[in-house]
XYZ file of C-alpha atoms in Angstrom:
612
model
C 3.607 -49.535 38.728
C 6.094 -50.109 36.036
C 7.977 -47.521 33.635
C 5.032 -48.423 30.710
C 2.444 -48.273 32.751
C 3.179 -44.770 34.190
C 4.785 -43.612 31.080
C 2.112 -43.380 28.250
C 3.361 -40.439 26.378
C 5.463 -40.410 23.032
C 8.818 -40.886 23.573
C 11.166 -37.759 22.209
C 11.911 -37.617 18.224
C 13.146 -35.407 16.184
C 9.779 -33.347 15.916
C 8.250 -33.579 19.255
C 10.560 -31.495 21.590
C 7.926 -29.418 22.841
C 5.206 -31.736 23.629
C 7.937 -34.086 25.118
C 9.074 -31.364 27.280
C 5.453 -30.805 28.663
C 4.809 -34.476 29.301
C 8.082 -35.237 31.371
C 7.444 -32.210 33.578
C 3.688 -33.750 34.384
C 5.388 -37.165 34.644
C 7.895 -36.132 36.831
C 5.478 -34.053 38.976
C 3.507 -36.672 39.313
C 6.518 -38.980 40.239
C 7.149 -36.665 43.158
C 10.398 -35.579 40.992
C 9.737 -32.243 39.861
C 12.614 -30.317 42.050
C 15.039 -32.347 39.151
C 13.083 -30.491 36.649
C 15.205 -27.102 37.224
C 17.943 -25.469 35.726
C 19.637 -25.729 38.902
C 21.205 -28.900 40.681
C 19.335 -29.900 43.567
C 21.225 -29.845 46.686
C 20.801 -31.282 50.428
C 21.504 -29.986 53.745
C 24.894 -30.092 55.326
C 22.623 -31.889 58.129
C 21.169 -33.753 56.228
C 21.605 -37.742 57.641
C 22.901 -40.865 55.530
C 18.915 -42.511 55.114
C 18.872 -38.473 53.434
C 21.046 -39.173 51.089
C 20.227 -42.353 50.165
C 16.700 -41.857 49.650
C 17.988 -38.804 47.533
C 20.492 -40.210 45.379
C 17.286 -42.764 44.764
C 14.746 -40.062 44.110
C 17.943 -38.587 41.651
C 18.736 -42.187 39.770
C 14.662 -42.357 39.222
C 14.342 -38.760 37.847
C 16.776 -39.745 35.681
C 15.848 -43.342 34.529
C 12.577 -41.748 33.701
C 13.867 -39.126 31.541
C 16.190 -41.327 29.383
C 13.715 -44.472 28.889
C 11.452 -41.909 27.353
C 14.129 -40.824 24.740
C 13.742 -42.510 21.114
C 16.732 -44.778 20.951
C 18.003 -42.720 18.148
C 18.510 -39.653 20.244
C 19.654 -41.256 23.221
C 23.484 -40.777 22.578
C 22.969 -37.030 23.628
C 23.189 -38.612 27.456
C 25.393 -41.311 27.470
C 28.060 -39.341 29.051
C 25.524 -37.941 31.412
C 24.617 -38.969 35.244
C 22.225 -36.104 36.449
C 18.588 -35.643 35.344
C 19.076 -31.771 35.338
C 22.614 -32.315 33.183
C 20.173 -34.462 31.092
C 17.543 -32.025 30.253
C 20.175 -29.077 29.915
C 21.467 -30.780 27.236
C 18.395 -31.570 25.148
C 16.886 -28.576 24.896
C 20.460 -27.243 23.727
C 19.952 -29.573 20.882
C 16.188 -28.434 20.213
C 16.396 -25.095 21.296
C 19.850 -23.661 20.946
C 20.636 -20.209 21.992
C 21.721 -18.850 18.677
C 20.971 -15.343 16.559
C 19.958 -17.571 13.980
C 17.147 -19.218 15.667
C 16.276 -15.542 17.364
C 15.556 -14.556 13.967
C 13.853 -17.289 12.839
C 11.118 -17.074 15.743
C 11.092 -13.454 15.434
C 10.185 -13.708 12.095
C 7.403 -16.379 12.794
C 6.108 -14.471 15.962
C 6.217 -11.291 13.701
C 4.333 -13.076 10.840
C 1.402 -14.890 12.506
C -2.566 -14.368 11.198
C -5.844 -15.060 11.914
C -7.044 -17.978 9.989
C -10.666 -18.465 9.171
C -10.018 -21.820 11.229
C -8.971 -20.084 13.528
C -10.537 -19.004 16.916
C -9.395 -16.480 18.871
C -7.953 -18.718 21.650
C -6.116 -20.764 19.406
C -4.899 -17.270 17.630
C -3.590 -15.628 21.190
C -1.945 -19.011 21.798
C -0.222 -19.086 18.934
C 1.108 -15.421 19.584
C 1.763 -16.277 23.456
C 3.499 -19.609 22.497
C 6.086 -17.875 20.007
C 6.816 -15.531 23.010
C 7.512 -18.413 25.066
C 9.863 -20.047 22.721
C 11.899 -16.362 21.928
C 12.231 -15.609 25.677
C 13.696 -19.610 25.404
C 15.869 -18.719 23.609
C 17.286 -15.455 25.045
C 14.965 -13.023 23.405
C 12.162 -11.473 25.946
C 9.437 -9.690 24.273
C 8.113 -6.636 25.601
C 4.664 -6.770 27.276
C 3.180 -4.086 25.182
C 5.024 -5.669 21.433
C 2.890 -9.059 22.657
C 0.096 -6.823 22.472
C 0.769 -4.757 19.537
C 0.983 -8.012 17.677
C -2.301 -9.361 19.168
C -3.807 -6.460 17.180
C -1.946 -6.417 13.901
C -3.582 -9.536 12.045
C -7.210 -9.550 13.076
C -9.704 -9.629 10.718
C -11.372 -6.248 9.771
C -14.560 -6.983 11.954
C -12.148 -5.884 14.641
C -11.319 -2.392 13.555
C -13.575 -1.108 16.216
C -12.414 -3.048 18.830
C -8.912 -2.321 17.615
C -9.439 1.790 17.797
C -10.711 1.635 21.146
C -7.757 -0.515 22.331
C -4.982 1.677 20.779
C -6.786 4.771 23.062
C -5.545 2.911 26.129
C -3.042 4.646 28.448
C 0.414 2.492 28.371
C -0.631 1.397 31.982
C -3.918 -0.097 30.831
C -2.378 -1.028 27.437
C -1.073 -5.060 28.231
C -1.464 -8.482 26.493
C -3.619 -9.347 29.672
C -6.026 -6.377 29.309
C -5.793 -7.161 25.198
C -6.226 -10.581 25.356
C -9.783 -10.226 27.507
C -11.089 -7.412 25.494
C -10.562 -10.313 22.504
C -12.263 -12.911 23.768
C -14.908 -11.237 24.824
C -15.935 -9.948 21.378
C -14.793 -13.248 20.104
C -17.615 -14.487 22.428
C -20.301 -12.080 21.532
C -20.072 -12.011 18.193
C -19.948 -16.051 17.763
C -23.366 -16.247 20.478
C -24.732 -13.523 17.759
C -24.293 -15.999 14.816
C -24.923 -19.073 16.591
C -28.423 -17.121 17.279
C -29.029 -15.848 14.019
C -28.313 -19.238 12.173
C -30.845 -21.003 14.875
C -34.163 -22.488 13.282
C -37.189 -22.121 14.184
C -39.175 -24.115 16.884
C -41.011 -26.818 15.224
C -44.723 -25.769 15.040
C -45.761 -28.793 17.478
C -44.251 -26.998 20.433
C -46.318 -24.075 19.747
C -49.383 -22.934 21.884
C -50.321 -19.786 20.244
C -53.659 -18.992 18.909
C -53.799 -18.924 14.950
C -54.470 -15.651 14.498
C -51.301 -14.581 16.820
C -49.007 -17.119 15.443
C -50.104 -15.871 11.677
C -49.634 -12.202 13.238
C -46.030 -12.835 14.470
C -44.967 -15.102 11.497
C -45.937 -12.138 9.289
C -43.627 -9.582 11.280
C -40.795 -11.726 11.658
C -41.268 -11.925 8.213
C -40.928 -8.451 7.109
C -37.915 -7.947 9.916
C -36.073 -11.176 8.592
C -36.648 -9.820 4.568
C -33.590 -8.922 2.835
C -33.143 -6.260 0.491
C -32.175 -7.732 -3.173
C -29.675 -3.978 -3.876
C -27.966 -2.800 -0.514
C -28.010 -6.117 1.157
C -29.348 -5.125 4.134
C -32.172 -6.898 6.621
C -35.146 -5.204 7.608
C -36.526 -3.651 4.005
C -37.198 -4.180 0.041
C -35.481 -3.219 -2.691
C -38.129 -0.499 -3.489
C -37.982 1.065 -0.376
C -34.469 1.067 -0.095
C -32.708 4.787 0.038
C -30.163 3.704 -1.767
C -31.551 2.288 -4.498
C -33.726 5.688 -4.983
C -31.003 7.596 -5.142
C -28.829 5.209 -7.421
C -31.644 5.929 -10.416
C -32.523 9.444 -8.858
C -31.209 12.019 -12.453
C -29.095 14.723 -10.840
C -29.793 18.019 -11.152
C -29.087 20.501 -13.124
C -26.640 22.460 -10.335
C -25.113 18.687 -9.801
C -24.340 17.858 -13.385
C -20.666 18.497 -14.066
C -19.115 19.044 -17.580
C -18.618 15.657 -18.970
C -14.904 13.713 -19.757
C -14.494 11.820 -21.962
C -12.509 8.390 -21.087
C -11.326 4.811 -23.216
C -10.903 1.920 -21.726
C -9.855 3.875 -18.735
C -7.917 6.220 -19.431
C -8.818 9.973 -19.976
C -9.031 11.436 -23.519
C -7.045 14.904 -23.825
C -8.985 15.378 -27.128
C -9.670 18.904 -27.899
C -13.876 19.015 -28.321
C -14.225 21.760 -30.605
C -18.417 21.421 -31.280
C -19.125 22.310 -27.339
C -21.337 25.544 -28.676
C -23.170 23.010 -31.020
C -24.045 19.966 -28.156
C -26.823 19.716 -25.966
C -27.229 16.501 -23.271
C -29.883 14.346 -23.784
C -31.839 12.557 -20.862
C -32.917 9.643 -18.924
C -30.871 7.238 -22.020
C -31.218 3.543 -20.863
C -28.441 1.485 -21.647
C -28.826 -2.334 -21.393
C -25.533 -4.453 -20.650
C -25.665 -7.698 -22.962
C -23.518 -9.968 -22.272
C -24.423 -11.940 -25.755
C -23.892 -8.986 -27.595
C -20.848 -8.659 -29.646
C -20.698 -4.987 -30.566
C -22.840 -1.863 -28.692
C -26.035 -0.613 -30.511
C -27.739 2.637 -30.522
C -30.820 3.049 -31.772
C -30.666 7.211 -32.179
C -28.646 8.607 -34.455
C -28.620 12.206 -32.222
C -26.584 10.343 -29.783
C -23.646 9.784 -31.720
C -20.835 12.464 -31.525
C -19.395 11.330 -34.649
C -21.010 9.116 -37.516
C -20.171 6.929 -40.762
C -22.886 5.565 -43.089
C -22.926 1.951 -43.768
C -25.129 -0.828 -44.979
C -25.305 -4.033 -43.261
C -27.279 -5.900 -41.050
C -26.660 -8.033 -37.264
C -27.496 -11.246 -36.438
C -30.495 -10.768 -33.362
C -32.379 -13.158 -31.204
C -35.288 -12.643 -32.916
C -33.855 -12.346 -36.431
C -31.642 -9.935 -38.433
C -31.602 -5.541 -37.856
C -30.051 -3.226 -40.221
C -27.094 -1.546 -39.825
C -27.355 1.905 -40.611
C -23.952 3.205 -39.705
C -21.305 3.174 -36.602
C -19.879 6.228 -34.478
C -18.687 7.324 -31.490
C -21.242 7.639 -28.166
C -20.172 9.761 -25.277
C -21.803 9.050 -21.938
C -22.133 10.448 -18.415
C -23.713 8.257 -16.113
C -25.480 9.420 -13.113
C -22.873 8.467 -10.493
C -20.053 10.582 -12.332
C -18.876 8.186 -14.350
C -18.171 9.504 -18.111
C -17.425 6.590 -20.723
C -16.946 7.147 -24.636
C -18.191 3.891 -26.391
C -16.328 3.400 -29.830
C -17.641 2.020 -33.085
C -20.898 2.151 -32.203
C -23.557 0.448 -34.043
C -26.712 2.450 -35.579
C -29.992 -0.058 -35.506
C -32.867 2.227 -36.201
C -35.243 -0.802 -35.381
C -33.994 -1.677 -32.261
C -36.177 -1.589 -29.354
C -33.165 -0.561 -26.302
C -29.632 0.379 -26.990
C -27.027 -2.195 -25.636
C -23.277 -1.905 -24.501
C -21.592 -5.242 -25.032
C -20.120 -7.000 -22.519
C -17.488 -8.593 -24.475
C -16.087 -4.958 -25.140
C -15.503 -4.354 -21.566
C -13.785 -7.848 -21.180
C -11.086 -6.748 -23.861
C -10.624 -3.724 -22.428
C -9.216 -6.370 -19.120
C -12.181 -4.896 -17.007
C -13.416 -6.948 -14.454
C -16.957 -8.105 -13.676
C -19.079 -9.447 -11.121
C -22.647 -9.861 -10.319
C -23.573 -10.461 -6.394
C -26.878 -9.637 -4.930
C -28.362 -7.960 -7.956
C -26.032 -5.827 -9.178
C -23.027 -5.806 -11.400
C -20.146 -4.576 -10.146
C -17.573 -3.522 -12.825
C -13.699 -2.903 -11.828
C -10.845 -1.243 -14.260
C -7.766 -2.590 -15.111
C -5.975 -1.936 -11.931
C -8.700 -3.512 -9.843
C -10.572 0.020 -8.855
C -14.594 0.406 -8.545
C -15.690 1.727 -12.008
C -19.481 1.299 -12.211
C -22.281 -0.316 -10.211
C -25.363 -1.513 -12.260
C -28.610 -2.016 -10.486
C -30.792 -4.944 -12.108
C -33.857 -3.008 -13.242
C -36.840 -5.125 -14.648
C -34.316 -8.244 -15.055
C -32.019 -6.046 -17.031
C -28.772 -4.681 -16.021
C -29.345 -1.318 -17.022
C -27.003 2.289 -17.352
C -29.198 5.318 -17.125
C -26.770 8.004 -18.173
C -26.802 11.356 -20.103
C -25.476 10.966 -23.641
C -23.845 14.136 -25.616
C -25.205 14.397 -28.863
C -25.311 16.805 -31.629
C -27.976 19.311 -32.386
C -27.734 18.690 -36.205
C -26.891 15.276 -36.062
C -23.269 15.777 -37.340
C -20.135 14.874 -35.788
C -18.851 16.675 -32.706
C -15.285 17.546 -34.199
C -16.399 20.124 -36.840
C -14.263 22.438 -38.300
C -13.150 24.344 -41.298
C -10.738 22.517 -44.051
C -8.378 25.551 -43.563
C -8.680 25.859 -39.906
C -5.409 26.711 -38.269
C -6.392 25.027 -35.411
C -6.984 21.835 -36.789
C -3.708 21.840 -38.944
C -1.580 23.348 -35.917
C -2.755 20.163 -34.060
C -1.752 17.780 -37.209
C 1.452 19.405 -37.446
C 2.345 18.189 -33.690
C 1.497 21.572 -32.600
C 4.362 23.465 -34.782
C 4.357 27.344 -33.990
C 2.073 29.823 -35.600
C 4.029 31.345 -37.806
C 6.444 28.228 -38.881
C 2.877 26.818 -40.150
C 1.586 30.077 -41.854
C 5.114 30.030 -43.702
C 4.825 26.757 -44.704
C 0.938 26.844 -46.105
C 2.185 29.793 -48.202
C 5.175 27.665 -50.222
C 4.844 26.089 -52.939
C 5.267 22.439 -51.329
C 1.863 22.084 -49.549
C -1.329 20.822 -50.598
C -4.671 21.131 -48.663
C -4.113 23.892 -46.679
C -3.145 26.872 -48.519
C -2.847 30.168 -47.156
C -3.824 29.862 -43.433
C -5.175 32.502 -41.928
C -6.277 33.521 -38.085
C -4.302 32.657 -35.189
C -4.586 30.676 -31.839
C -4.392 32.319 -29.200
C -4.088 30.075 -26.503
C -3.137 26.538 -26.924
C -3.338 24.490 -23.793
C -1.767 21.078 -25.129
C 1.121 23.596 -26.216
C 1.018 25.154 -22.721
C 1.442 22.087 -20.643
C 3.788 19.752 -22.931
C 6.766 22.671 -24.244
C 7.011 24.009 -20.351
C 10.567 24.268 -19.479
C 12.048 25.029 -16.185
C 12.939 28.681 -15.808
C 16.183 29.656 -15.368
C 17.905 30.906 -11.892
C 18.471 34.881 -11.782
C 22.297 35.684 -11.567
C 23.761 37.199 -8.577
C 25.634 40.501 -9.177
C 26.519 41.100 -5.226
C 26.405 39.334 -1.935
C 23.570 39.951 -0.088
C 24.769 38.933 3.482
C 26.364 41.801 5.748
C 28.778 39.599 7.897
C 30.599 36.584 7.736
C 29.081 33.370 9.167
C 25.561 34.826 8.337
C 24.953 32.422 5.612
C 26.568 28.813 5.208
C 26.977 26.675 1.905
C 27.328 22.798 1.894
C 27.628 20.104 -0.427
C 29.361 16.946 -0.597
C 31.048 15.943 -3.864
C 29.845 12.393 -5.278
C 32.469 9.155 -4.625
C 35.485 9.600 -6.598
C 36.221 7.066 -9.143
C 39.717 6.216 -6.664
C 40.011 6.425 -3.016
C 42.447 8.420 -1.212
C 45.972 6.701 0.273
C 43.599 7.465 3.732
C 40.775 5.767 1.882
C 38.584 9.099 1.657
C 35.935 8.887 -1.257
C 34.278 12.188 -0.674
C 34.695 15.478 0.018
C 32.554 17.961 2.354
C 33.149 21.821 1.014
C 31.686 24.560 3.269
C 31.693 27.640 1.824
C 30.872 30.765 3.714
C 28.485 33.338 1.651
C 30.221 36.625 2.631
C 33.766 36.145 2.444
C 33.705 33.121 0.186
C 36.069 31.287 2.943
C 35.624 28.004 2.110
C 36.943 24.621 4.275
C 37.288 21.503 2.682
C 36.822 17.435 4.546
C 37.567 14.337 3.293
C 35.299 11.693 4.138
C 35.387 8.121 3.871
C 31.423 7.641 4.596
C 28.806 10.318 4.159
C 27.661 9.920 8.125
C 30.897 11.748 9.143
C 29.565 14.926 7.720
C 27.973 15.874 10.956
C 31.095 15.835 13.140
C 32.586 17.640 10.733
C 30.368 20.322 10.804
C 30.461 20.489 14.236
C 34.642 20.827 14.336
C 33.460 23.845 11.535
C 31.075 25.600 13.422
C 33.090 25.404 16.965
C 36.534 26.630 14.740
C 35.034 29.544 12.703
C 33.014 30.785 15.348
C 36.435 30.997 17.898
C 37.867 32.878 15.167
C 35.770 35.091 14.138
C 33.427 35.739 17.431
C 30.309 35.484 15.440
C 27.611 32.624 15.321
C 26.363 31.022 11.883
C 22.784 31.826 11.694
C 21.465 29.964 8.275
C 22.925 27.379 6.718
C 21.987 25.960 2.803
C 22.210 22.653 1.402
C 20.317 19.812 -0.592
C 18.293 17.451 0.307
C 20.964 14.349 0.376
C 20.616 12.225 3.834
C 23.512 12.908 5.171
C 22.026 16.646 6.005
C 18.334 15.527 6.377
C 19.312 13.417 9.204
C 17.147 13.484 12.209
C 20.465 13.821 14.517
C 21.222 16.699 12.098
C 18.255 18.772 12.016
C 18.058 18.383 16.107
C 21.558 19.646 16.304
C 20.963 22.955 14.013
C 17.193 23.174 15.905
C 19.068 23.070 19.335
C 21.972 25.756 18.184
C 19.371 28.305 16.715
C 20.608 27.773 12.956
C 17.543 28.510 10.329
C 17.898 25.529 7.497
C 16.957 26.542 3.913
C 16.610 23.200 1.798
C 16.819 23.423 -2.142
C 14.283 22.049 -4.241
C 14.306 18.484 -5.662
C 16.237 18.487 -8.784
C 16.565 22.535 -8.530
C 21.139 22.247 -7.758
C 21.198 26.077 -9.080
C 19.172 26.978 -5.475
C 22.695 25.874 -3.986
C 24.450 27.404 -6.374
C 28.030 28.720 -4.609
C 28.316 25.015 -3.445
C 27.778 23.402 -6.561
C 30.292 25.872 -8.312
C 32.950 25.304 -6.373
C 32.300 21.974 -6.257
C 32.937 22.259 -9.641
C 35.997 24.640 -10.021
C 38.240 21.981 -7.419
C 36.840 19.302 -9.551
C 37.765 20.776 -13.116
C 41.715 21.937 -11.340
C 42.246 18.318 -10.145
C 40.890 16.885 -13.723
C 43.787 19.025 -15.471
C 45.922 17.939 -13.468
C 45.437 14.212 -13.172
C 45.617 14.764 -17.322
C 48.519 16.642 -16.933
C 50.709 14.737 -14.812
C 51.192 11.257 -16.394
C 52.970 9.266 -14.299
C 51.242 11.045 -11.198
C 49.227 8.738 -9.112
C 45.062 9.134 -10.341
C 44.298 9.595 -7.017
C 41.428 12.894 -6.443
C 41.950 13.253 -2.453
C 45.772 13.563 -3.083
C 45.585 16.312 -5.842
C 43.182 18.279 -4.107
């Protein structure tokens, strides 16, 4: 049999390596050659005779004829100074798969980054994951056993989070790619045999040999347990038997109403409603969303919260309507939602009130309408409302705040003082009582009464409180209490290339100990050379010790230490520096000595470390 005949693969290119490297291992086990495949030299006997080592230098000159012929004539020059098949192989997969961090990080990052496609099936998927392995333990990276499996897990679709759950309650003896990999395919399996058997049709009628009446009996209840409901989705019932459809349009009660908020296009209104004694809520409103229309209509002037008079008419399907006025509508639909509709249109003559679609499209709300309902998302891509189609209309059944008297919800007296305390950005009582009583105002003269509580005033002109100060030390011994801080890089490094500074002050004597640092990480040793010093000289152990919340303290290798040495920790509050407050002074004393004298001395070197 000739070379062509026996070799019918694709000869090695530039993109091939891998395939090329499986086909000349089959070729050469099936040439009897395989023992040339190895890493390793073959080698014969001491004994071995000279027909040995003549059929063996043969079997050698073969193995490696074979593995050069099938080498693309471009790429041959990689063994042209080679005379051993294994030297030969070596060689090319040091071209195509060098040992290198480079290409580590590369497969790492493909192994690390690999997903379930819908293509995909779930053999092809562990493959894929056991094949990038492969090619990082090629190339001096092995993977742990259990990471194999970790990643098996990470990318599956999220019809798997079941499977997932019960796999990650696995001891780490049970927990292996092996033990993964089955529990995979076997729910690959059942759930494709599940769908394969769903999406099977019927059996032609022909092949049939029940009676009429049973076949009509059977056809009728395969029927009913095939039917899909047109809300929820789900097999088995109708939409007006569905649960959750009943409760969708079920009015809450009176215990389950809440107080209603009032949002635009999103976002909640702070807007102080002043006419709550004067509203009532008013029932079981229908709301039909239009897509044609270009404005929302109302077709009850009680439901407005606040109202203009106008004359005009719309454009209708049907002809023209006219426009009485436009207002404000406040709504709280059934599911929780509240929703304040602006520039509302009055139509007397209307037969429904509509909310326009359009409006919600330039507020950048998003909508979609799947399975019968319409599905409306905010801004920022969030569930807002979910309309059921009712009678071929998408309709909102909400509760609508209206006015008793029919008159706008924000009513108040012309000299209320607090309506004008809210004009004049909430100024202070008496800076607006003085100013209605000049002579330069005009509208508001002499205000009278007085609020008593404001809460826009209460939660926008908070400040932070300031820190108590200390008269006397409160500790009894030295050592008992600790102060740390480390002073921010200074604008020029030390001759010893220090950029910090470590102070630790102690709280009873005010002893303080000052390191120079060139990186924040050597804090902790030098805390340690601290604590082993002081506590030599002064036969006492530290017991607390208080500092911010910078890394270089919050360290896990940190916090062990002071767990494993007894010392309490007492952290100060983010953006609260006064809770470390004998730190931060000195801090600030050293700093404010070596300023005067960096300014002082001209010709001195502007170094901190060295003036310190």
């Amino acid at each position: 049999m000739s070379f062509a005949e026996s070799c019918n693969f694709e000869k090695l290119n530039n993109n091939n390596y891998k395939q090329w490297k499986f086909n000349i291992k089959m070729q050469l086990l099936n040439l009897g050659l395989i023992e040339f495949f190895d890493k390793q030299e073959p080698v014969l006997d001491a004994e071995a005779t000279k027909a040995d080592k003549q059929n063996f230098e043969l079997r050698k000159a073969k193995a490696f004829c074979t593995a050069c012929l099938s080498i693309d004539e471009n790429l041959k020059s990689i063994v042209y100074n080679i005379d051993s098949p294994v030297a030969a192989l070596q060689e090319i997969e040091n071209v195509f798969e060098p040992r290198s961090r480079a290409r580590i990080g590369a497969l790492r990052s493909k192994f690390l980054n690999i997903l379930f496609l819908p293509s995909d099936t779930m053999s092809s998927y562990i493959g894929k994951i056991s094949q990038a392995a492969k090619d990082l333990e090629n190339a001096g990276k092995v993977i742990p056993d259990d990471e194999i499996a970790y990643q098996m897990l990470a990318n599956l679709p999220r019809s798997y989070d079941n499977l997932v759950m019960q796999l990650y309650q696995l001891d780490d003896k049970n927990f292996t790619s092996l033990n993964v990999q089955k529990s995979l395919l076997a729910e690959y399996d059942r759930v494709t045999v599940r769908e394969k058997s769903e999406a099977r049709p019927k059996e032609p009628a022909v092949f049939s040999i029940e009676s009429d009446v049973a076949r009509k009996k059977n056809s009728t209840k395969e029927f009913k347990e095939r039917r899909k409901c047109f809300f929820c989705g789900t097999v088995g019932h109708i939409r007006k038997n569905c649960w959750k459809f009943k409760n969708a349009n079920k009015m809450p009660t009176h215990q389950q109403r809440k107080p209603p908020t009032f949002k635009q296009d999103g976002l909640s209104n702070p807007a102080v409603f002043y006419a709550s004694a004067y509203c009532t809520q008013s029932m079981d409103i229908e709301f039909v969303i239009d897509s044609a229309a270009t404005e929302h209509f109302v077709n009850d002037i009680n439901l407005f919260t606040n109202f203009q008079k106008l004359s005009s008419s719309a454009s209708m399907a049907e002809g023209t309507t006219n426009i009485l006025g436009k207002g404000d509508v406040s709504l709280e639909i059934i599911d929780k939602v509240s929703l304040l509709l602006k520039n509302v249109l009055h139509a007397p003559k209307m037969a429904r009130n509509f909310i326009s679609l359009r409006k919600f499209d330039l507020a950048h709300y998003s909508i979609f309408v799947k399975n019968f309902k319409m599905i409306i998302k905010t801004p920022r891509n969030r569930l807002f409302l979910t309309v059921p189609l009712i009678d071929k209309f998408y309709i909102i059944k909400a509760n609508a705040i209206k006015m008793q008297n029919g008159s706008a919800a924000y009513i108040s007296d012309k000299d209320s003082i607090e309506l004008w305390h809210a004009r004049f950005g909430h100024l202070n009582m008496q800076g607006l009582k003085d100013f209605s009583k000049s002579n330069n105002t005009y509208g508001f003269e002499n205000l009278k009464g007085n609020v008593d509580k404001c809460d826009t005033c209460c939660l926008t002109k908070s400040t932070t409180a300031s820190f108590p100060n200390i008269d006397q030390i409160r500790t009894q011994h030295v050592l008992e209490l600790v102060h740390m801080d480390i002073w921010r890089p200074a604008p020029v490094k030390s001759l010893g290339g220090a950029e910090y500074f470590y102070s630790i002050i102690d709280d009873y004597s005010r002893y303080a100990v000052v390191y120079f640092l060139k990186h924040k990480n050597e804090a902790f040793e030098c805390f340690k050379a601290y604590k082993q010093a002081m506590e030599r000289l002064t036969n006492r152990k530290i017991k607390r010790v208080r500092s911010d919340n910078g890394t270089e303290f919050s360290a896990d290798y940190f916090e062990q230490y002071l767990i494993n040495e007894g010392i309490k920790v007492e952290r100060n509050n983010t953006y609260s520096p006064e809770m470390n407050g004998v730190a931060e002074r000195y801090n600030r004393t050293i700093i404010e000595g070596v300023r005067a004298l960096l300014h002082e001395r001209v010709n001195f070197p502007k170094i901190y470390g060295l003036n310190l």
